[in-house]
Tab-separated table of C-alpha atoms and ligand atoms in Angstrom:
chain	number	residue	atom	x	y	z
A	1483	UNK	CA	-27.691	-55.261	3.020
A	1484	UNK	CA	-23.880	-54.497	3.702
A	1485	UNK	CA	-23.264	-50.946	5.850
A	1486	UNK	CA	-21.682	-49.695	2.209
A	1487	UNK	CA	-24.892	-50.195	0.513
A	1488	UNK	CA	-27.178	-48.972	3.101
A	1489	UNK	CA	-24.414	-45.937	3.020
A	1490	UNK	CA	-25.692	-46.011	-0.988
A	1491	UNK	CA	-21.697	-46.002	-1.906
A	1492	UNK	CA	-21.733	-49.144	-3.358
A	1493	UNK	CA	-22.230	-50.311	-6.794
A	1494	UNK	CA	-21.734	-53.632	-7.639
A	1495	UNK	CA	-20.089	-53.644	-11.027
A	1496	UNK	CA	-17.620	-56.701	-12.294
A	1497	UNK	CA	-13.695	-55.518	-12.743
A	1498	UNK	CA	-13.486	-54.009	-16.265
A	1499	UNK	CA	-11.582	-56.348	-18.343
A	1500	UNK	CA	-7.912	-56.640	-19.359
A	1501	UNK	CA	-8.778	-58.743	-22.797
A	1502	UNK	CA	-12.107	-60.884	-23.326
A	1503	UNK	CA	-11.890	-63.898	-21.035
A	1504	UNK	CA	-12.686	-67.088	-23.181
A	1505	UNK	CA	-14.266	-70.266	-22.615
A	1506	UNK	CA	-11.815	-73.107	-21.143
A	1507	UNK	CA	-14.421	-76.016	-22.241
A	1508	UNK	CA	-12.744	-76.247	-25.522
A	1509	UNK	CA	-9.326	-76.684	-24.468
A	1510	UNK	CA	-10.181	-79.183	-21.555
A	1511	UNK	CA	-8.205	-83.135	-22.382
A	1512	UNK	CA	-10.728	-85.959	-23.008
A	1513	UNK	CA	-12.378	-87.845	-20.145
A	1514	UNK	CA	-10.766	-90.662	-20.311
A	1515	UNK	CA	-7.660	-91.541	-22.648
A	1516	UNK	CA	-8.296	-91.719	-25.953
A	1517	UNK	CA	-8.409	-95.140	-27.679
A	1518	UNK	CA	-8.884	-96.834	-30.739
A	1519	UNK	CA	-7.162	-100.240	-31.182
A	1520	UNK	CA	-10.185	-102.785	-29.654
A	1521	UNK	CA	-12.953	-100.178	-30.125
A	1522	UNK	CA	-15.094	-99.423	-32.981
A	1523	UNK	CA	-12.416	-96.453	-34.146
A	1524	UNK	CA	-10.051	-99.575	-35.122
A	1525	UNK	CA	-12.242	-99.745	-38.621
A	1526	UNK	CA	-11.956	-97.018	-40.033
A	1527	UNK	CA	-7.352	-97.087	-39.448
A	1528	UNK	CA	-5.822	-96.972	-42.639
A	1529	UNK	CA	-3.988	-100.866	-43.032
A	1530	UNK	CA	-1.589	-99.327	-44.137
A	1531	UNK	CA	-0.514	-97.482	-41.494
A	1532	UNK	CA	-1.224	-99.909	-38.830
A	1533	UNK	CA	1.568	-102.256	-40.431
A	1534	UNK	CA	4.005	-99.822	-40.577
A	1535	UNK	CA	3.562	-98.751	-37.153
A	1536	UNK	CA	3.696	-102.668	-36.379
A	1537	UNK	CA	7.216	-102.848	-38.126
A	1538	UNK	CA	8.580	-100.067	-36.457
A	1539	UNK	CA	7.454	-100.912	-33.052
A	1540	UNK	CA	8.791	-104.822	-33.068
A	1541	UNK	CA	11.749	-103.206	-34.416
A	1542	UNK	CA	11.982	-100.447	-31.514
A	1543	UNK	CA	11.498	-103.207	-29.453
A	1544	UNK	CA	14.450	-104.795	-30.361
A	1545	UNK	CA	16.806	-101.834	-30.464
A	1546	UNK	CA	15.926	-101.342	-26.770
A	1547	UNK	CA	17.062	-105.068	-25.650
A	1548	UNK	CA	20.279	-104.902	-27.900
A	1549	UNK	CA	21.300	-101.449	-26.554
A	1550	UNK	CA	20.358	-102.678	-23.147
A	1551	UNK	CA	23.096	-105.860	-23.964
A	1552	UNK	CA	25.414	-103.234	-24.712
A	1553	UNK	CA	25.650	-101.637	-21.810
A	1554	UNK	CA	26.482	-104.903	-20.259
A	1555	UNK	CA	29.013	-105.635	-22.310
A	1556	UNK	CA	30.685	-102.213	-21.360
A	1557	UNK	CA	29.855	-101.394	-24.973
A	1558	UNK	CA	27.575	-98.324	-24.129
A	1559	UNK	CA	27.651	-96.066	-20.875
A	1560	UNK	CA	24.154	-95.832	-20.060
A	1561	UNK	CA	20.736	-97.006	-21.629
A	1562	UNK	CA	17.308	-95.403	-20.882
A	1563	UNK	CA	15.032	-98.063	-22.642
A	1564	UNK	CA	11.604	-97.138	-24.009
A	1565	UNK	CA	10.380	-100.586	-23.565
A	1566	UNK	CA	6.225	-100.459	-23.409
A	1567	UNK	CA	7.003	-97.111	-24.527
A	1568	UNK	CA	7.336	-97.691	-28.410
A	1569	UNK	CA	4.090	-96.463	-29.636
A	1570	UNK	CA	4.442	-92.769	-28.543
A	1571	UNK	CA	8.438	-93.004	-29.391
A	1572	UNK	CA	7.108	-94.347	-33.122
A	1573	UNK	CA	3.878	-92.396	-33.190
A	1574	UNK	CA	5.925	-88.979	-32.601
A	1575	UNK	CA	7.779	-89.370	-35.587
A	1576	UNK	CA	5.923	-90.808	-38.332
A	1577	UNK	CA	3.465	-88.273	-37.768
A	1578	UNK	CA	6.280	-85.320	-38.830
A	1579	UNK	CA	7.019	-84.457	-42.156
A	1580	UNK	CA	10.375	-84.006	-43.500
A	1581	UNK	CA	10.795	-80.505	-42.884
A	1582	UNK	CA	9.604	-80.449	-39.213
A	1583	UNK	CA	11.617	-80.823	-36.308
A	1584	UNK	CA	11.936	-83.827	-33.241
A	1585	UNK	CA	13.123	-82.576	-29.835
A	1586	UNK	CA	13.787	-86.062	-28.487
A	1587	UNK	CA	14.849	-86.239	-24.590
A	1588	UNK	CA	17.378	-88.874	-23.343
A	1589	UNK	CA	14.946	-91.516	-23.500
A	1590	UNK	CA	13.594	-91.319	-26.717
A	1591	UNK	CA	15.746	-92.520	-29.113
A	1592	UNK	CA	13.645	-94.723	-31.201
A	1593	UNK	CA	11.715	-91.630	-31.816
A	1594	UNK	CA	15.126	-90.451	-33.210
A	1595	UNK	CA	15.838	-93.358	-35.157
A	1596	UNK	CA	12.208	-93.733	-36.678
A	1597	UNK	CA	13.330	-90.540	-38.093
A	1598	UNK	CA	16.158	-91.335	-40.431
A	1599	UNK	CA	19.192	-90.595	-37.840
A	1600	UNK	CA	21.489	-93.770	-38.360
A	1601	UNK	CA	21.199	-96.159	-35.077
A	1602	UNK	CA	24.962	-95.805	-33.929
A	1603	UNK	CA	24.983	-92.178	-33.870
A	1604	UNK	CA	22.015	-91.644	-32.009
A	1605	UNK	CA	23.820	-93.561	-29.169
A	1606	UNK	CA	27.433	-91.417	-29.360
A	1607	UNK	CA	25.807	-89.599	-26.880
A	1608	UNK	CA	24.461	-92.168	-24.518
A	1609	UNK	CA	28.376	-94.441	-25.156
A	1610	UNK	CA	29.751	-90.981	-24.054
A	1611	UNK	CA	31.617	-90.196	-26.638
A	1612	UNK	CA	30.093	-86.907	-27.934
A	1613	UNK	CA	27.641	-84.291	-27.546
A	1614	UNK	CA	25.924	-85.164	-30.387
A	1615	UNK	CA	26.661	-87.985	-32.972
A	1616	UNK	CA	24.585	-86.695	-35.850
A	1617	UNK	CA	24.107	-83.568	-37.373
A	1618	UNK	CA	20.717	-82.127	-36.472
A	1619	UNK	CA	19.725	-80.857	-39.346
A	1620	UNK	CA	20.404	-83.326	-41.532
A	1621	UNK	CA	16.949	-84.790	-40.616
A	1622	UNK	CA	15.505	-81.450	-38.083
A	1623	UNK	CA	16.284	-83.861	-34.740
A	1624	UNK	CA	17.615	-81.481	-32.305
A	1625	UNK	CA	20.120	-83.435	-29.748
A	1626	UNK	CA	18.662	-85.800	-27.616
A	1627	UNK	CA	18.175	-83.670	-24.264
A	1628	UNK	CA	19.517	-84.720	-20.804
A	1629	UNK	CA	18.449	-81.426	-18.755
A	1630	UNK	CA	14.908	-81.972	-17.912
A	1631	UNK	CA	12.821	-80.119	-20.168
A	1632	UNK	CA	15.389	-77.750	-21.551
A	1633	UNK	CA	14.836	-79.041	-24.970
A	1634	UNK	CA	10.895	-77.543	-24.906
A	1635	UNK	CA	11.658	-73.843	-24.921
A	1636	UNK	CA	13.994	-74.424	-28.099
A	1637	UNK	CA	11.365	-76.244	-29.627
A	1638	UNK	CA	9.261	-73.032	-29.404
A	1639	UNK	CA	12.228	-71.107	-30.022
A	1640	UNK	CA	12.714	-72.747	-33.654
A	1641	UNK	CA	8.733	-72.780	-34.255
A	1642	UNK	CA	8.097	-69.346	-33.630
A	1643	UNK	CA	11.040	-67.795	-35.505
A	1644	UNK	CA	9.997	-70.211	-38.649
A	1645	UNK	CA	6.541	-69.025	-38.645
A	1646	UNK	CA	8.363	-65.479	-38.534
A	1647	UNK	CA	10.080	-66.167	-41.425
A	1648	UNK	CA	7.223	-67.894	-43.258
A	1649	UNK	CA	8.601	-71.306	-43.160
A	1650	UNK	CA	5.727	-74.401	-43.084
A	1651	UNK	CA	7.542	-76.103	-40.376
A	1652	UNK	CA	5.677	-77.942	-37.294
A	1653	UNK	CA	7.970	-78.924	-34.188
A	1654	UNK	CA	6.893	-81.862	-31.751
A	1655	UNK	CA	8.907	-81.936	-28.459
A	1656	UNK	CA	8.784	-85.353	-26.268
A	1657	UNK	CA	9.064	-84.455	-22.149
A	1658	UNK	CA	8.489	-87.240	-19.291
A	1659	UNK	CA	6.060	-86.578	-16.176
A	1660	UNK	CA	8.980	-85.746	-14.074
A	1661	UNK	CA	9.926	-82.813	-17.037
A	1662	UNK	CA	6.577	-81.158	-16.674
A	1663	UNK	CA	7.697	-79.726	-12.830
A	1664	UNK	CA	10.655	-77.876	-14.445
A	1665	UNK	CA	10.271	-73.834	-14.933
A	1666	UNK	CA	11.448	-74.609	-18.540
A	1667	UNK	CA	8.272	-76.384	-19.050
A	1668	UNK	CA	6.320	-73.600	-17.772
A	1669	UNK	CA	7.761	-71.030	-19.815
A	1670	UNK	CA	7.764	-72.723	-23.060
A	1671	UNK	CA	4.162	-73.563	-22.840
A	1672	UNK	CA	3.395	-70.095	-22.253
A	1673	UNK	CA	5.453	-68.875	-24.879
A	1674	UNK	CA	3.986	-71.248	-27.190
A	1675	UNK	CA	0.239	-70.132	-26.476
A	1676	UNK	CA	0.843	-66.388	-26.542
A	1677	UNK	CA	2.829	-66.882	-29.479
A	1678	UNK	CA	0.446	-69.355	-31.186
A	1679	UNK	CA	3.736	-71.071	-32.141
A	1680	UNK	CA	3.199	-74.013	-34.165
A	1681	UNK	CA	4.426	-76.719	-31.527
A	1682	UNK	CA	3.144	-80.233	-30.086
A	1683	UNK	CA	4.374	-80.954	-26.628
A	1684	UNK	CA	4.209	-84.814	-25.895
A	1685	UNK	CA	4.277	-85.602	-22.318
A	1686	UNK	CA	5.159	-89.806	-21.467
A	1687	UNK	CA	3.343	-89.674	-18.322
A	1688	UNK	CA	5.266	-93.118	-17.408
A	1689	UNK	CA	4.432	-93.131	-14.007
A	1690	UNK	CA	7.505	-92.072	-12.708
A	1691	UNK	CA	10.745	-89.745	-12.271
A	1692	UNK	CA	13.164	-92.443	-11.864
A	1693	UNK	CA	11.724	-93.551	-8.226
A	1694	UNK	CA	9.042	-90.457	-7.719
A	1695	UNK	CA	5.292	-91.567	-8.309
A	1696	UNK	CA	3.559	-88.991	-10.339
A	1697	UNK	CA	1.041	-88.405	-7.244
A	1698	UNK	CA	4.225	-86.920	-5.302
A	1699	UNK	CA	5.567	-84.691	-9.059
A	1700	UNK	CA	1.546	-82.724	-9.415
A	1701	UNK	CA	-1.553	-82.654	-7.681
A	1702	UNK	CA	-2.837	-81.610	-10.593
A	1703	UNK	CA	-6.234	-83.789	-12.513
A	1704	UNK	CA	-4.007	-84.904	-14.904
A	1705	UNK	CA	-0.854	-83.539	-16.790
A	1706	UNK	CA	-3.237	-83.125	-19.396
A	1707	UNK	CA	-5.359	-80.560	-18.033
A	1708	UNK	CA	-2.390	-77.822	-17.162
A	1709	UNK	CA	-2.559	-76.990	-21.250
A	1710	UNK	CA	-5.931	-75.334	-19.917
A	1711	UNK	CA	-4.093	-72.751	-17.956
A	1712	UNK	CA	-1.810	-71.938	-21.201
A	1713	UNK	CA	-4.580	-71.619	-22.946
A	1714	UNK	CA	-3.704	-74.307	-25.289
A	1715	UNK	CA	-6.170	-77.286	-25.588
A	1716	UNK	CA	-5.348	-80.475	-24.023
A	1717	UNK	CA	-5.655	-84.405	-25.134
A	1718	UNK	CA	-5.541	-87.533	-23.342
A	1719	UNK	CA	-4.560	-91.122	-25.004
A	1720	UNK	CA	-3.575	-93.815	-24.175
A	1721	UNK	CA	-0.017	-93.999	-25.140
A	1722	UNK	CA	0.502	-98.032	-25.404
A	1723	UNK	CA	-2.138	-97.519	-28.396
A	1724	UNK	CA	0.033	-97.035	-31.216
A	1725	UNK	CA	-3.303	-95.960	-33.833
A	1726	UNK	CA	-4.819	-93.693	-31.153
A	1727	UNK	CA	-1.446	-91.948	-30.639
A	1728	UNK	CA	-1.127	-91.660	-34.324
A	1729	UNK	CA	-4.135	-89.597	-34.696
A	1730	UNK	CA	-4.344	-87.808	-31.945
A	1731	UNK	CA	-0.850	-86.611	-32.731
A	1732	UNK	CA	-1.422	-85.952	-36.656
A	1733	UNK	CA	-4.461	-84.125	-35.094
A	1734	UNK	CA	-2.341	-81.608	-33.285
A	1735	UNK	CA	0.650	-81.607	-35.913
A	1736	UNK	CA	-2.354	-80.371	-38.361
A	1737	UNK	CA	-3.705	-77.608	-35.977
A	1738	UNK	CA	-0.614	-76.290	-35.190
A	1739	UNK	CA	0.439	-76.416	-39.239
A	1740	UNK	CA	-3.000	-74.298	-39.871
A	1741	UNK	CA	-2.149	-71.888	-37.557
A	1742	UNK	CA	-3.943	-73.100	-34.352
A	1743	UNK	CA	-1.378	-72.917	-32.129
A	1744	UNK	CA	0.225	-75.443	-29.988
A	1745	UNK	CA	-1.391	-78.239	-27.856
A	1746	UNK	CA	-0.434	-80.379	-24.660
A	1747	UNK	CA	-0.756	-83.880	-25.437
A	1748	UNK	CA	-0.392	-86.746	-22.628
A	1749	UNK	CA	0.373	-90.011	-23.417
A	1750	UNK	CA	-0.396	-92.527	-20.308
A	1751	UNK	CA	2.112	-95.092	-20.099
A	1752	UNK	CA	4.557	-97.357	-18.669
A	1753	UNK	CA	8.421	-98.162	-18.345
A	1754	UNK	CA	8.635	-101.535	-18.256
A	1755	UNK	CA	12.458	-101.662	-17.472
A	1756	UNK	CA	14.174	-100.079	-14.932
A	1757	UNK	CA	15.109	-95.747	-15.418
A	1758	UNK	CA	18.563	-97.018	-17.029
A	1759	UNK	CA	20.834	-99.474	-16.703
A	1760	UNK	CA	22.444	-97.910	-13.157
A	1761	UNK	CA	18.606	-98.028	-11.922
A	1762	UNK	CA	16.869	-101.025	-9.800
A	1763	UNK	CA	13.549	-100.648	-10.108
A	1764	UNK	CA	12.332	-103.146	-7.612
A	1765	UNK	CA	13.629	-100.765	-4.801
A	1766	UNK	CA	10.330	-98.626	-5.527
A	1767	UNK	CA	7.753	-100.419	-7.107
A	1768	UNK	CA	6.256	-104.228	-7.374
A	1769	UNK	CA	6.408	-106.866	-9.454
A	1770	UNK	CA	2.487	-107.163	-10.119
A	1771	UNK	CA	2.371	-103.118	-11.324
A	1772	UNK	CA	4.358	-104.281	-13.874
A	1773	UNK	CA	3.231	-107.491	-15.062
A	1774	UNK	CA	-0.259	-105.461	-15.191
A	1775	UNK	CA	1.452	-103.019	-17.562
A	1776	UNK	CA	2.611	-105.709	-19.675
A	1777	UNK	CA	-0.800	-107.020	-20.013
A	1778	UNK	CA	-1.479	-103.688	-21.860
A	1779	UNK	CA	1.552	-104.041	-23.968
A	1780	UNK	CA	1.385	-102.122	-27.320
A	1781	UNK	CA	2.793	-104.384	-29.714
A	1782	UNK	CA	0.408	-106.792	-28.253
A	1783	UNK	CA	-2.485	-104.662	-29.097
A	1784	UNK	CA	-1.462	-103.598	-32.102
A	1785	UNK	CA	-0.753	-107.394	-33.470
A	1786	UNK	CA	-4.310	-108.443	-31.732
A	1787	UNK	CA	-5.859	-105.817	-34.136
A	1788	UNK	CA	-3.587	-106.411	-37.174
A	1789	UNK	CA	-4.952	-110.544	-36.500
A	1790	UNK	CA	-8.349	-109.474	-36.255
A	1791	UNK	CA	-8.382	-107.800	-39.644
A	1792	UNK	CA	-6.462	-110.219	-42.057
A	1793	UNK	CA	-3.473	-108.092	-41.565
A	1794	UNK	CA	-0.751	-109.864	-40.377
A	1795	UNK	CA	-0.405	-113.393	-40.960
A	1796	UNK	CA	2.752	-115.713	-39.889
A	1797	UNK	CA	4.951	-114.479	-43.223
A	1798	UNK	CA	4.834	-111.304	-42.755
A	1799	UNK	CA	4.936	-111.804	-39.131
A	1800	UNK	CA	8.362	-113.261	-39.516
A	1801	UNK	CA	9.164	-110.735	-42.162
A	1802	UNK	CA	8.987	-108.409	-39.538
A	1803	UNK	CA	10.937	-110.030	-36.954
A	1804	UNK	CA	13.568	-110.943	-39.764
A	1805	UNK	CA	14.451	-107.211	-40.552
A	1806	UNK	CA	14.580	-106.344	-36.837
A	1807	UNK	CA	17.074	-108.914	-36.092
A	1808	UNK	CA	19.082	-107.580	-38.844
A	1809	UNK	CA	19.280	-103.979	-37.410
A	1810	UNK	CA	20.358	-105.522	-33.939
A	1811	UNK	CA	23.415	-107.585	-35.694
A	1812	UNK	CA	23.916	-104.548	-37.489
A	1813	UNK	CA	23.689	-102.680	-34.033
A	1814	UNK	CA	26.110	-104.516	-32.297
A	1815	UNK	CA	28.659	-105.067	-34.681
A	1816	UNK	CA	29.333	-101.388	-35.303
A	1817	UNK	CA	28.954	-100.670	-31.679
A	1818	UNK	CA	31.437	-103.357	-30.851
A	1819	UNK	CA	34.180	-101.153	-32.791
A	1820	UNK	CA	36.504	-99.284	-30.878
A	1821	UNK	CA	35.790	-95.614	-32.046
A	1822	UNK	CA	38.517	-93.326	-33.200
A	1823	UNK	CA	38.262	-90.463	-30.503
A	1824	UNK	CA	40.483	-87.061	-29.929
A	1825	UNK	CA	40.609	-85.677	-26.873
A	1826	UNK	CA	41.239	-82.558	-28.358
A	1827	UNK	CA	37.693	-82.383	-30.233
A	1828	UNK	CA	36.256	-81.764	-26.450
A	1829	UNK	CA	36.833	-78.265	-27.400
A	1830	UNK	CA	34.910	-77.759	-30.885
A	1831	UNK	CA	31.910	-76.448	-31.352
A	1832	UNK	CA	31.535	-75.238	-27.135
A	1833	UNK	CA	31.792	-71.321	-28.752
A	1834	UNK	CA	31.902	-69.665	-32.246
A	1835	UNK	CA	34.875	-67.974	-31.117
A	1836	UNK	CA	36.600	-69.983	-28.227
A	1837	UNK	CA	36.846	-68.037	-25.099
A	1838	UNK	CA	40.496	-67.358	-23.560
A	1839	UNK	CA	40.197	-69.870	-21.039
A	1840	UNK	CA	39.160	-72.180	-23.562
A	1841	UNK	CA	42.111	-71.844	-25.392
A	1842	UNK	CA	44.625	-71.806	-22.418
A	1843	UNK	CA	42.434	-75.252	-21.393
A	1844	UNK	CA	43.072	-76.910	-24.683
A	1845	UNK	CA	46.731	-75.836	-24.786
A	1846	UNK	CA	47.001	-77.554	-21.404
A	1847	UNK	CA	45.555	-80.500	-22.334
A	1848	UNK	CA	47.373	-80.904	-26.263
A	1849	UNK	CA	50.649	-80.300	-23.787
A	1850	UNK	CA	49.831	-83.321	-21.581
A	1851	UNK	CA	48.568	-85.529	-24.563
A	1852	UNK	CA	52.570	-84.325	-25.908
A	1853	UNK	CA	53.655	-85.080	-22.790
A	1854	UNK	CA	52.194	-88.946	-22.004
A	1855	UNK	CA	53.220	-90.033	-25.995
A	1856	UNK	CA	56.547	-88.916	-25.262
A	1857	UNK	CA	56.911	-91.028	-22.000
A	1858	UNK	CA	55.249	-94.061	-24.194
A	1859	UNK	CA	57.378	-94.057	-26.710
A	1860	UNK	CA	60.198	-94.051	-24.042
A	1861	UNK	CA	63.365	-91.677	-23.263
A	1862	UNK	CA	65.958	-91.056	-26.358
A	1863	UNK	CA	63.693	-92.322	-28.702
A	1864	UNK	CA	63.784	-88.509	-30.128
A	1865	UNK	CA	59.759	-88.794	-30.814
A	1866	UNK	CA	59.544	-85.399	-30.320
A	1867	UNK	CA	56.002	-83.946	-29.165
A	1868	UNK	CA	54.192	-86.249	-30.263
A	1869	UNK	CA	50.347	-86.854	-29.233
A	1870	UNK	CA	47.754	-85.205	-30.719
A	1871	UNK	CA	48.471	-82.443	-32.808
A	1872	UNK	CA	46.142	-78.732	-33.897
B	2298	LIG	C1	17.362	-80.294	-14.854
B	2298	LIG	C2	17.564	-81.715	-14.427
B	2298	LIG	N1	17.319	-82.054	-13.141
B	2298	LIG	C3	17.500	-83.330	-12.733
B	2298	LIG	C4	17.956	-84.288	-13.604
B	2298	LIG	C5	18.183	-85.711	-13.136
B	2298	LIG	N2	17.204	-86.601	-13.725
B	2298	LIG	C6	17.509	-87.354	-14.800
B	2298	LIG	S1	16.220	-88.248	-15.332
B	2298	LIG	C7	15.220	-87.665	-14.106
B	2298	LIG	C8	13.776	-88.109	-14.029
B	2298	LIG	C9	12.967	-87.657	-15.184
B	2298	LIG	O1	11.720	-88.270	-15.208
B	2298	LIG	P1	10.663	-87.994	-16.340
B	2298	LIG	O2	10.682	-86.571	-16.757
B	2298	LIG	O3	9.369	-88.540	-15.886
B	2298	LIG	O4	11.211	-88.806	-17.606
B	2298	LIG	P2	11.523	-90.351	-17.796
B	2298	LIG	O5	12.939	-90.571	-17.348
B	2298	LIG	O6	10.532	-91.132	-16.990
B	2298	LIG	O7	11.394	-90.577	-19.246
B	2298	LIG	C10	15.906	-86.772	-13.292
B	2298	LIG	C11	15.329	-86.118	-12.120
B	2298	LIG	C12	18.210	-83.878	-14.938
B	2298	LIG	N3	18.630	-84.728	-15.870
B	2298	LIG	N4	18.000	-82.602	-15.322
């Protein structure tokens, strides 16, 4: 007996509460990733389905290498391939309907394509020409994201204020490993469970932040399991199978349409090429990591299921090879255009009403443009200004 309760002082009584505490079990990730391609689940996949994600996956495939060729060809600035990445990049947006919204980050571009944006202007950014090449909401893809993890709070931003206004709209937003150290992850996660905003977050746990493992980005069980302390529930899947990401995606896409609030979905996977194009990858991990990724590749498992059911046979194999090659020629003959840029478009769209130093900044530069034209087109030759002209 303590001196206090000997003293009779003391009663033990728990803190009263600040809201009823609730039961975490539901909201902890599976076990183990979630499968279904080579497991009994594989049945019961709608054919359907598993040849279209098939189609779109060889054809992701292929997008990556021929972007990847352009950037040696000095035809695009930087690449961040999603090689052995496709089936979350594919999964993520077939499972949206046409009134939801994508948050892609840099690297997920064939999530952007899958969606309708045209291939060329999903790179303007990535060539360095522009922002943004496409409109966003011409098909609800918000601008593919370089910050880490800035694109997550405006996810929840746009969820929240439709469900204020009433609108049935359900926005998925893609993040890497590395993203989920940011504050901005943080906050829209917590945002997005107080709110109950209808949002799916999609974390690529590919193993690394450029060259940092994940064990050095979170000591935490698994990305999977910080949803718990949102208060959002968690999954786990195994993001090389295209049919378990499918579902366990559509699952969350539904809960959040019904009103369930958001959920924290982790996809384990693995870059297969290097960060980008300006990254060597060898400097920070080994050649047999890799080649034991690729023996998990998911177009791999996907065609060893597709076989095993009658689905895919060497026509429609082809088929599917044929239509890919035709969006790479495609590809790189529009990308091997010279584009038609102004300078002077730098400083559209930065404000709704352009700042002072804005405008003394673009009078600066239309004066210079004036000023080089002139000294092209040589002295006397009575050009006048010249350049660009507003
Ligand atoms: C706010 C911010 N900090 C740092 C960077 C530099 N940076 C670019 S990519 C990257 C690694 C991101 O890794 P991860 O989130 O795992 O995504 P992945 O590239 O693997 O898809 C970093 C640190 C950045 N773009 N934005």
């Amino acid at each position: 007996m303590t001196v206090m309760e000997q003293r009779g002082a003391y009663r033990p009584t728990p803190p009263p509460a600040w809201q009823p505490r609730t039961d975490p079990a539901p909201l902890l990730p599976d076990a183990e990733p979630y499968r279904v391609l080579g497991t009994e689940r594989a049945d019961a996949a709608d054919p359907e389905l598993l040849r279209r994600l098939h189609a779109e996956l060889v054809k992701g495939r292929r997008y990556n290498a021929q972007a990847t060729a352009l950037t040696k060809q000095g035809r695009l600035a930087v690449y961040p391939s999603s090689t052995g990445q496709e089936a979350c990049e594919i999964a993520a947006a077939l499972v949206l309907e046409e009134r939801d919204w994508l948050f892609p980050s840099y690297r997920d571009t064939l999530a952007v394509v899958a969606r309708g944006v045209d291939p060329v202007e999903t790179l303007t950014l990535l060539r360095g020409d522009w922002h943004t090449g496409y409109d966003p909401h011409e098909h609800r893809v918000a601008p593919l994201s370089t910050p880490l993890a800035t694109q997550l709070p405006h996810a929840v931003g746009l969820a929240h204020a439709a469900r204020l206004k009433g609108d049935d709209v359900v926005a998925l937003a893609m993040v890497g490993d590395g993203g989920t150290s940011e504050g901005d992850f943080h906050e829209a996660l917590n945002f997005a469970a107080v709110w109950r905003a209808p949002v799916v977050f999609l974390v690529q746990n590919n193993g690394f932040a450029i060259s940092v493992p994940l064990a050095k980005q979170t000591a935490a069980p698994s990305l999977a399991h910080k949803a718990v302390g949102y208060g959002m529930p968690g999954r786990l899947v195994d993001g090389n199978d295209a049919a378990a990401m499918h579902e366990v995606l559509a699952d969350a896409v539904r809960h959040a349409r019904a009103g369930g609030g958001p959920t924290l979905v982790e996809a384990i996977t693995y870059r297969v090429e290097a960060h980008t194009n300006a990254d060597d990858a060898t400097r920070y991990r080994g050649d047999a990591e890799v080649e034991t990724w690729k023996g998990h590749d998911p177009v791999v498992l996907l065609e060893r299921e597709l076989t095993r059911r009658g689905l895919l046979d060497d026509d429609r194999a082809a088929a599917v090879r044929r239509d890919a090659e035709a969006m790479a020629a495609d590809l790189r003959a529009r990308m091997n255009r010279d584009p038609v840029l102004d300078p002077m478009d730098l400083f559209d769209h930065v404000y709704a009403e352009p700042t002072p130093q804005l405008l003394e900044q673009r009078e600066q530069l239309r004066a210079e443009l004036a000023a080089e034209a002139e000294s092209e087109a040589g002295p006397g030759t009575g050009s006048g200004a010249g350049g660009t002209q507003r």
